[in-house]
CSV table of C-alpha atoms in Angstrom, one decimal:
chain,number,residue,atom,x,y,z
P,2,MET,CA,104.7,68.2,-107.8
P,3,THR,CA,106.9,70.9,-109.3
P,4,ARG,CA,107.4,74.3,-107.8
P,5,GLU,CA,106.0,75.9,-111.0
P,6,SER,CA,102.8,74.0,-110.7
P,7,VAL,CA,102.4,74.9,-107.1
P,8,THR,CA,103.1,78.5,-107.8
P,9,THR,CA,100.6,78.6,-110.6
P,10,ALA,CA,98.0,77.0,-108.4
P,11,MET,CA,98.6,79.5,-105.6
P,12,ARG,CA,98.2,82.4,-108.1
P,13,ARG,CA,94.9,80.8,-109.1
P,14,ALA,CA,93.9,80.4,-105.4
P,15,LEU,CA,94.5,84.1,-104.9
P,16,ALA,CA,92.6,85.0,-108.1
P,17,ILE,CA,89.5,83.1,-107.1
P,18,ALA,CA,89.7,84.4,-103.5
P,19,ASP,CA,89.1,87.8,-105.0
P,20,ARG,CA,85.6,86.6,-105.8
P,21,GLY,CA,84.6,86.6,-102.1
P,22,PRO,CA,83.1,89.6,-100.3
P,23,VAL,CA,85.5,92.4,-99.4
P,24,THR,CA,83.6,93.3,-96.3
P,25,GLY,CA,82.8,91.4,-93.1
P,26,VAL,CA,84.7,89.5,-90.4
P,27,ASN,CA,86.0,86.7,-92.6
P,28,PRO,CA,89.0,86.8,-94.9
P,29,ARG,CA,88.8,86.1,-98.6
P,30,VAL,CA,90.3,82.7,-99.3
P,31,GLY,CA,90.7,80.5,-102.3
P,32,CYS,CA,91.7,76.8,-102.5
P,33,VAL,CA,92.8,74.7,-105.5
P,34,ILE,CA,93.1,70.9,-105.3
P,35,LEU,CA,95.7,69.2,-107.4
P,36,SER,CA,96.2,65.5,-108.3
P,37,PRO,CA,99.5,63.9,-107.4
P,38,ALA,CA,100.5,64.5,-111.1
P,39,GLY,CA,99.7,68.2,-110.7
P,40,ASP,CA,96.4,68.3,-112.6
P,41,LEU,CA,93.6,70.6,-111.4
P,42,LEU,CA,90.9,68.6,-109.7
P,43,ALA,CA,88.7,71.2,-108.1
P,44,GLU,CA,88.7,74.7,-106.7
P,45,GLY,CA,86.6,76.8,-104.3
P,46,TRP,CA,86.5,80.1,-102.5
P,47,HIS,CA,84.8,81.5,-99.4
P,48,ARG,CA,81.6,83.3,-100.3
P,49,GLY,CA,80.8,85.0,-97.0
P,50,ALA,CA,79.9,84.4,-93.4
P,51,GLY,CA,78.1,81.2,-92.7
P,52,THR,CA,79.0,79.6,-96.0
P,53,PRO,CA,81.6,76.8,-96.5
P,54,HIS,CA,85.2,77.9,-96.2
P,55,ALA,CA,87.3,77.7,-99.4
P,56,GLU,CA,88.8,74.3,-98.6
P,57,VAL,CA,85.4,72.7,-97.9
P,58,ALA,CA,84.0,74.4,-101.1
P,59,ALA,CA,86.9,72.9,-103.1
P,60,LEU,CA,86.4,69.4,-101.6
P,61,SER,CA,82.7,69.6,-102.4
P,62,ALA,CA,83.5,70.5,-106.0
P,63,LEU,CA,85.4,67.3,-106.6
P,64,ALA,CA,83.8,65.1,-109.2
P,65,ASN,CA,84.6,62.1,-107.0
P,66,PRO,CA,85.3,62.6,-103.3
P,67,ALA,CA,87.8,59.7,-103.5
P,68,ASP,CA,90.0,61.9,-105.7
P,69,ALA,CA,91.0,63.9,-102.6
P,70,VAL,CA,93.0,60.9,-101.2
P,71,GLY,CA,96.7,61.6,-101.9
P,72,ALA,CA,95.9,65.0,-103.5
P,73,THR,CA,97.4,68.5,-102.7
P,74,ALA,CA,95.4,71.4,-101.4
P,75,VAL,CA,96.8,74.8,-102.3
P,76,VAL,CA,95.2,77.5,-100.1
P,77,SER,CA,95.8,81.3,-100.0
P,78,LEU,CA,95.6,81.3,-96.1
P,79,GLU,CA,96.6,78.7,-93.5
P,80,PRO,CA,93.6,76.4,-93.0
P,81,CYS,CA,91.6,77.3,-89.9
P,82,ASN,CA,91.6,75.1,-86.8
P,83,HIS,CA,88.5,76.2,-84.9
P,84,HIS,CA,84.8,75.6,-84.6
P,85,GLY,CA,82.9,78.7,-85.7
P,86,ARG,CA,79.8,78.8,-87.8
P,87,THR,CA,81.5,76.1,-89.8
P,88,GLY,CA,83.9,73.3,-88.7
P,89,PRO,CA,87.7,73.4,-88.8
P,90,CYS,CA,89.1,73.2,-92.4
P,91,SER,CA,92.1,71.3,-91.0
P,92,GLU,CA,89.9,68.5,-89.9
P,93,ALA,CA,88.0,68.5,-93.2
P,94,LEU,CA,91.2,68.2,-95.2
P,95,ILE,CA,92.4,65.3,-92.9
P,96,ALA,CA,89.1,63.5,-93.2
P,97,ALA,CA,89.2,63.8,-97.0
P,98,GLY,CA,92.6,62.2,-97.2
P,99,ILE,CA,94.5,65.2,-98.5
P,100,ALA,CA,98.2,64.3,-98.4
P,101,GLU,CA,99.8,67.7,-98.8
P,102,VAL,CA,98.7,71.3,-98.0
P,103,VAL,CA,100.5,74.3,-99.4
P,104,TYR,CA,99.4,77.8,-98.1
P,105,SER,CA,100.6,81.4,-98.5
P,106,VAL,CA,100.0,83.3,-95.3
P,107,ASP,CA,99.8,82.2,-91.6
P,108,ASP,CA,96.5,82.7,-89.9
P,109,PRO,CA,97.3,85.2,-87.0
P,110,GLY,CA,94.0,84.5,-85.3
P,111,GLU,CA,94.2,83.4,-81.6
P,112,HIS,CA,91.4,80.9,-82.1
P,113,SER,CA,91.5,80.2,-85.9
P,114,GLY,CA,95.3,79.7,-86.2
P,115,GLY,CA,97.2,76.5,-85.7
P,116,GLY,CA,95.8,74.6,-88.7
P,117,ALA,CA,99.2,73.8,-90.0
P,118,GLU,CA,100.3,72.2,-86.8
P,119,ARG,CA,97.1,70.2,-86.6
P,120,LEU,CA,97.6,68.9,-90.2
P,121,ARG,CA,101.3,68.0,-89.5
P,122,SER,CA,100.2,66.1,-86.4
P,123,ALA,CA,97.9,64.0,-88.6
P,124,GLY,CA,100.7,63.1,-91.0
P,125,VAL,CA,99.9,65.7,-93.7
P,126,GLU,CA,102.8,67.3,-95.4
P,127,VAL,CA,102.5,71.1,-95.0
P,128,THR,CA,104.4,74.0,-96.7
P,129,GLY,CA,103.7,77.6,-95.8
P,130,GLY,CA,104.9,80.9,-97.2
P,131,VAL,CA,104.4,80.3,-100.9
P,132,LEU,CA,103.9,83.6,-102.6
P,133,ALA,CA,103.7,85.1,-99.1
P,134,ALA,CA,104.3,88.7,-100.3
P,135,GLU,CA,101.4,88.5,-102.8
P,136,GLY,CA,99.2,86.7,-100.3
P,137,GLY,CA,100.0,89.2,-97.6
P,138,ALA,CA,99.2,92.1,-99.9
P,139,PHE,CA,95.9,90.6,-100.9
P,140,LEU,CA,94.9,90.1,-97.3
P,141,ARG,CA,96.4,93.3,-96.0
P,142,VAL,CA,93.2,94.7,-94.6
P,143,TRP,CA,92.1,91.6,-92.8
P,144,LEU,CA,95.6,90.6,-91.6
P,145,THR,CA,96.2,94.1,-90.2
P,146,ALA,CA,92.9,94.0,-88.3
P,147,GLU,CA,93.5,90.5,-86.9
P,148,ARG,CA,97.1,91.3,-85.7
P,149,ALA,CA,96.2,94.6,-84.2
P,150,GLU,CA,92.8,93.5,-82.9
P,151,ARG,CA,91.3,96.7,-84.2
P,152,PRO,CA,89.8,97.6,-87.6
P,153,PHE,CA,92.1,98.5,-90.5
P,154,VAL,CA,91.7,102.3,-90.8
P,155,THR,CA,91.5,104.2,-94.0
P,156,LEU,CA,91.6,108.0,-93.4
P,157,LYS,CA,90.1,110.1,-96.2
P,158,TRP,CA,90.1,113.8,-96.8
P,159,ALA,CA,89.7,116.1,-99.8
P,160,SER,CA,91.6,119.4,-100.2
P,161,SER,CA,92.8,122.0,-102.5
P,162,LEU,CA,96.3,121.6,-104.0
P,163,ASP,CA,97.7,123.8,-101.2
P,164,GLY,CA,96.2,121.5,-98.5
P,165,ARG,CA,93.1,123.5,-97.5
P,166,ALA,CA,89.9,121.7,-96.7
P,167,ALA,CA,87.8,124.8,-97.0
P,168,ALA,CA,87.9,128.5,-97.9
P,169,ALA,CA,88.4,131.1,-95.2
P,170,ASP,CA,84.6,131.4,-94.7
P,171,GLY,CA,84.2,127.7,-94.2
P,172,THR,CA,82.6,126.9,-97.6
P,173,SER,CA,83.8,123.5,-99.0
P,174,GLN,CA,81.0,122.0,-101.1
P,175,TRP,CA,82.4,120.9,-103.4
P,176,ILE,CA,86.2,121.1,-103.5
P,177,THR,CA,86.5,118.0,-105.6
P,178,GLY,CA,84.6,117.0,-108.7
P,179,THR,CA,82.0,114.3,-109.5
P,180,ALA,CA,84.5,111.6,-110.4
P,181,ALA,CA,86.3,112.0,-107.1
P,182,ARG,CA,83.0,111.9,-105.1
P,183,HIS,CA,82.0,108.7,-107.0
P,184,HIS,CA,85.3,107.2,-106.0
P,185,VAL,CA,84.6,108.0,-102.3
P,186,HIS,CA,81.3,106.2,-102.5
P,187,GLU,CA,83.0,103.1,-104.0
P,188,ARG,CA,85.4,103.1,-101.1
P,189,ARG,CA,82.6,103.5,-98.6
P,190,ALA,CA,80.8,100.5,-100.1
P,191,ALA,CA,84.0,98.5,-99.7
P,192,SER,CA,84.3,99.3,-95.9
P,193,ASP,CA,82.5,97.8,-92.9
P,194,ALA,CA,82.0,101.2,-91.1
P,195,ILE,CA,82.2,104.9,-91.8
P,196,ILE,CA,83.4,107.1,-88.9
P,197,VAL,CA,82.8,110.8,-88.3
P,198,GLY,CA,82.9,113.1,-85.3
P,199,THR,CA,79.9,114.8,-83.7
P,200,GLY,CA,81.0,118.1,-85.1
P,201,THR,CA,80.5,116.8,-88.7
P,202,VAL,CA,77.0,115.4,-87.8
P,203,LEU,CA,75.9,118.7,-86.2
P,204,ALA,CA,77.3,120.9,-88.9
P,205,ASP,CA,76.6,119.0,-92.1
P,206,ASP,CA,73.8,116.5,-91.2
P,207,PRO,CA,75.3,113.8,-93.5
P,208,SER,CA,73.6,110.6,-94.4
P,209,LEU,CA,76.9,108.6,-94.5
P,210,THR,CA,75.5,106.1,-97.1
P,211,ALA,CA,77.3,104.6,-100.0
P,212,ARG,CA,75.6,105.5,-103.2
P,213,GLY,CA,75.9,104.8,-106.9
P,214,GLU,CA,76.3,107.3,-109.7
P,215,ALA,CA,72.5,107.8,-109.9
P,216,GLY,CA,72.3,108.3,-106.2
P,217,GLU,CA,70.9,104.9,-105.5
P,218,LEU,CA,72.1,103.0,-102.4
P,219,THR,CA,74.7,100.3,-103.0
P,220,ALA,CA,74.0,96.7,-102.0
P,221,HIS,CA,76.4,97.0,-99.0
P,222,GLN,CA,76.2,99.8,-96.6
P,223,PRO,CA,78.9,100.6,-94.0
P,224,VAL,CA,77.8,100.9,-90.4
P,225,PRO,CA,77.7,104.6,-89.4
P,226,VAL,CA,79.8,105.5,-86.4
P,227,VAL,CA,79.9,108.8,-84.6
P,228,ILE,CA,82.6,109.7,-82.1
P,229,GLY,CA,82.0,112.4,-79.6
P,230,GLU,CA,80.2,113.2,-76.3
P,231,ARG,CA,77.4,115.4,-77.8
P,232,ALA,CA,74.2,113.6,-78.6
P,233,VAL,CA,73.2,112.9,-82.2
P,234,PRO,CA,69.9,114.8,-82.8
P,235,ALA,CA,66.8,112.6,-83.1
P,236,ASN,CA,66.0,114.0,-86.5
P,237,ALA,CA,69.6,113.7,-87.9
P,238,ARG,CA,69.7,112.1,-91.4
P,239,ILE,CA,72.2,109.5,-90.1
P,240,ARG,CA,69.4,108.0,-88.0
P,241,GLN,CA,67.7,107.0,-91.3
P,242,HIS,CA,70.8,105.0,-92.4
P,243,PRO,CA,70.0,101.4,-93.4
P,244,GLN,CA,72.4,100.3,-90.8
P,245,PRO,CA,71.9,101.1,-87.1
P,246,LEU,CA,73.9,104.0,-85.8
P,247,VAL,CA,76.8,103.3,-83.4
P,248,ALA,CA,77.3,106.3,-81.1
P,249,VAL,CA,80.7,106.3,-79.3
P,250,GLY,CA,80.2,108.7,-76.4
P,251,HIS,CA,83.8,109.4,-75.7
P,252,HIS,CA,87.1,110.3,-77.4
P,253,ASP,CA,89.3,107.3,-76.5
P,254,LEU,CA,90.0,106.2,-80.1
P,255,ALA,CA,91.9,103.0,-79.1
P,256,ALA,CA,89.0,101.9,-77.0
P,257,ALA,CA,86.5,102.8,-79.8
P,258,MET,CA,88.5,100.8,-82.3
P,259,ARG,CA,88.6,97.8,-80.1
P,260,GLN,CA,84.8,98.1,-79.5
P,261,LEU,CA,84.3,98.1,-83.3
P,262,PHE,CA,86.6,95.1,-83.8
P,263,ASP,CA,84.7,93.1,-81.2
P,264,SER,CA,81.5,93.9,-83.0
P,265,GLY,CA,82.9,92.4,-86.3
P,266,ILE,CA,84.2,95.6,-88.0
P,267,ARG,CA,87.4,94.9,-89.8
P,268,HIS,CA,87.7,97.9,-92.1
P,269,ALA,CA,86.8,101.4,-90.9
P,270,PHE,CA,86.6,104.4,-93.3
P,271,VAL,CA,87.3,107.7,-91.4
P,272,GLU,CA,85.8,110.9,-92.8
P,273,GLY,CA,84.8,114.2,-91.2
P,274,GLY,CA,86.9,117.1,-90.4
P,275,PRO,CA,90.6,117.9,-89.5
P,276,THR,CA,90.2,117.4,-85.8
P,277,LEU,CA,89.1,113.8,-86.0
P,278,ALA,CA,91.6,113.1,-88.8
P,279,SER,CA,94.4,114.6,-86.8
P,280,ALA,CA,93.4,112.6,-83.7
P,281,PHE,CA,93.6,109.4,-85.7
P,282,VAL,CA,97.0,110.3,-87.2
P,283,ALA,CA,98.4,111.4,-83.8
P,284,ALA,CA,97.2,108.2,-82.2
P,285,GLY,CA,99.0,106.1,-84.8
P,286,LEU,CA,95.8,104.4,-85.9
P,287,VAL,CA,95.9,105.1,-89.6
P,288,ASP,CA,96.8,102.2,-92.0
P,289,GLU,CA,95.9,103.9,-95.3
P,290,TYR,CA,95.6,107.5,-96.4
P,291,LEU,CA,93.2,108.3,-99.2
P,292,VAL,CA,93.7,112.0,-100.2
P,293,TYR,CA,91.8,113.7,-102.9
P,294,LEU,CA,93.5,116.8,-104.4
P,295,ALA,CA,91.7,119.4,-106.4
P,296,PRO,CA,93.6,121.7,-108.8
P,297,THR,CA,92.6,124.8,-106.9
P,298,LEU,CA,94.3,127.2,-104.4
P,299,LEU,CA,92.5,128.5,-101.4
P,300,GLY,CA,95.1,129.8,-98.9
P,301,GLY,CA,94.1,130.7,-95.4
P,302,PRO,CA,94.0,128.8,-92.2
P,303,ARG,CA,91.7,125.9,-92.9
P,304,LEU,CA,94.2,123.1,-93.3
P,305,SER,CA,93.2,119.5,-93.9
P,306,ILE,CA,95.3,118.3,-90.9
P,307,GLY,CA,96.0,120.0,-87.7
P,308,GLU,CA,98.2,119.2,-84.8
P,309,ILE,CA,99.6,115.6,-85.0
P,310,GLY,CA,102.5,115.8,-82.5
P,311,VAL,CA,105.2,116.7,-85.0
P,312,GLY,CA,107.4,119.5,-83.6
P,313,THR,CA,110.4,119.0,-85.9
P,314,LEU,CA,111.1,117.5,-89.3
P,315,ALA,CA,112.9,114.5,-87.8
P,316,ASP,CA,109.5,113.6,-86.2
P,317,ALA,CA,107.6,113.8,-89.4
P,318,ARG,CA,105.1,111.0,-90.2
P,319,ARG,CA,106.7,109.4,-93.2
P,320,LEU,CA,104.5,107.8,-95.8
P,321,ARG,CA,104.9,105.5,-98.8
P,322,ILE,CA,102.9,106.4,-101.9
P,323,ASP,CA,101.1,103.3,-103.2
P,324,SER,CA,99.3,104.9,-106.1
P,325,VAL,CA,98.3,108.2,-107.8
P,326,GLU,CA,95.3,108.3,-110.1
P,327,GLN,CA,93.6,111.1,-112.0
P,328,LEU,CA,89.8,111.3,-111.5
P,329,GLY,CA,88.4,113.9,-113.8
P,330,ASP,CA,90.4,117.1,-112.9
P,331,ASP,CA,91.3,115.8,-109.5
P,332,LEU,CA,94.0,113.4,-108.1
P,333,VAL,CA,93.6,110.7,-105.6
P,334,VAL,CA,96.8,109.7,-103.7
P,335,ILE,CA,96.8,106.5,-101.7
P,336,ALA,CA,99.6,106.2,-99.2
P,337,ARG,CA,100.5,104.2,-96.1
P,338,PRO,CA,102.7,104.7,-93.0
P,339,ILE,CA,106.3,103.5,-93.4
P,340,PRO,CA,107.0,100.8,-90.8
P,341,PRO,CA,108.2,100.4,-88.2
P,342,HIS,CA,105.8,102.7,-86.2
P,343,THR,CA,108.1,104.4,-83.8
P,344,HIS,CA,105.8,107.3,-82.7
P,345,ASP,CA,103.7,107.5,-79.6
P,346,THR,CA,100.3,105.6,-80.1
P,347,THR,CA,98.6,107.2,-77.1
P,348,PRO,CA,95.0,108.0,-78.1
P,349,GLN,CA,94.1,111.7,-78.3
P,350,THR,CA,91.2,112.9,-76.3
P,351,HIS,CA,90.3,116.3,-77.7
P,352,PRO,CA,86.8,116.6,-79.3
P,353,ALA,CA,86.2,115.8,-82.9
P,354,ASP,CA,84.2,119.0,-83.5
P,355,ALA,CA,85.8,120.5,-86.7
P,356,ARG,CA,84.6,119.9,-90.2
P,357,HIS,CA,85.5,121.5,-93.5
P,358,GLU,CA,85.1,119.2,-96.6
P,359,ARG,CA,81.4,118.4,-96.3
P,360,THR,CA,80.5,114.8,-95.7
P,361,THR,CA,77.3,113.4,-97.1
């Protein structure tokens, strides 16, 4: 088996993994099975919770199950080694007679990891780390959540070019244009949960649904989460959301994120006002920044971000720009914190009561 053929197969495994659902507790995984001569025998990917994992799907796609004997399985993630809703992929590969397993990224799960060791103990040749950078980038959201045992957090805000979330009188609907707002709904639909503070709920009465260009609900709806001690009104629009409301009756963000992780949330989309946004930043809980910039100037005090614990330039929260895209007249900037995280990660406890850019 040549390195080139294995690399090509791994790129194929990553490509078909992308067909799996972007939301949910499970990672997107692809598997390609090669003959000893390097020919493609079968492929499969994970289609969602409760369905066969990629390795089992690929084995099931073989024209003749006996073809697995002596073959190589190329997988985008280390085969799992635990009994969940399906059996361990490591055991399925061993039982099928696979002779070699090549994977891209180690499974960091406390219960699901260890597949490589199990395979080696059964005499299977195992190679990890093939296209690890590409595999890690593809699984960044899921890997971050699993390693930190909290959801991957995308923080979104919209502002004028001078960083204001609203005019001096509080008006903010709409700072950005239609294309930017459609983009927000696409990102909501790709998340497991959408988070706001009680201040946003009481001031704006948002629905927090993901909607298409015609206003229709998308197939997947993020779970609505409200953080704050004040009660959500019985007649609030958020209570009509297709998903049940999760009301977090405190301001301990670290505890709230662990609660969401334990409930199966792996990607959280944080909206709302500057107070909640600033609390997430100050707590060191933001993995991705999604900032929409409108070509307008507002001036005044209503900044998109408030106090985040930076007293001097040396303490600034440094970011890396991943992309900049024009959406109509607006820009969307996607950035991430530059590792390592050396700032204090103590959760902030002040109320999330502010809002400026209206959330619907």
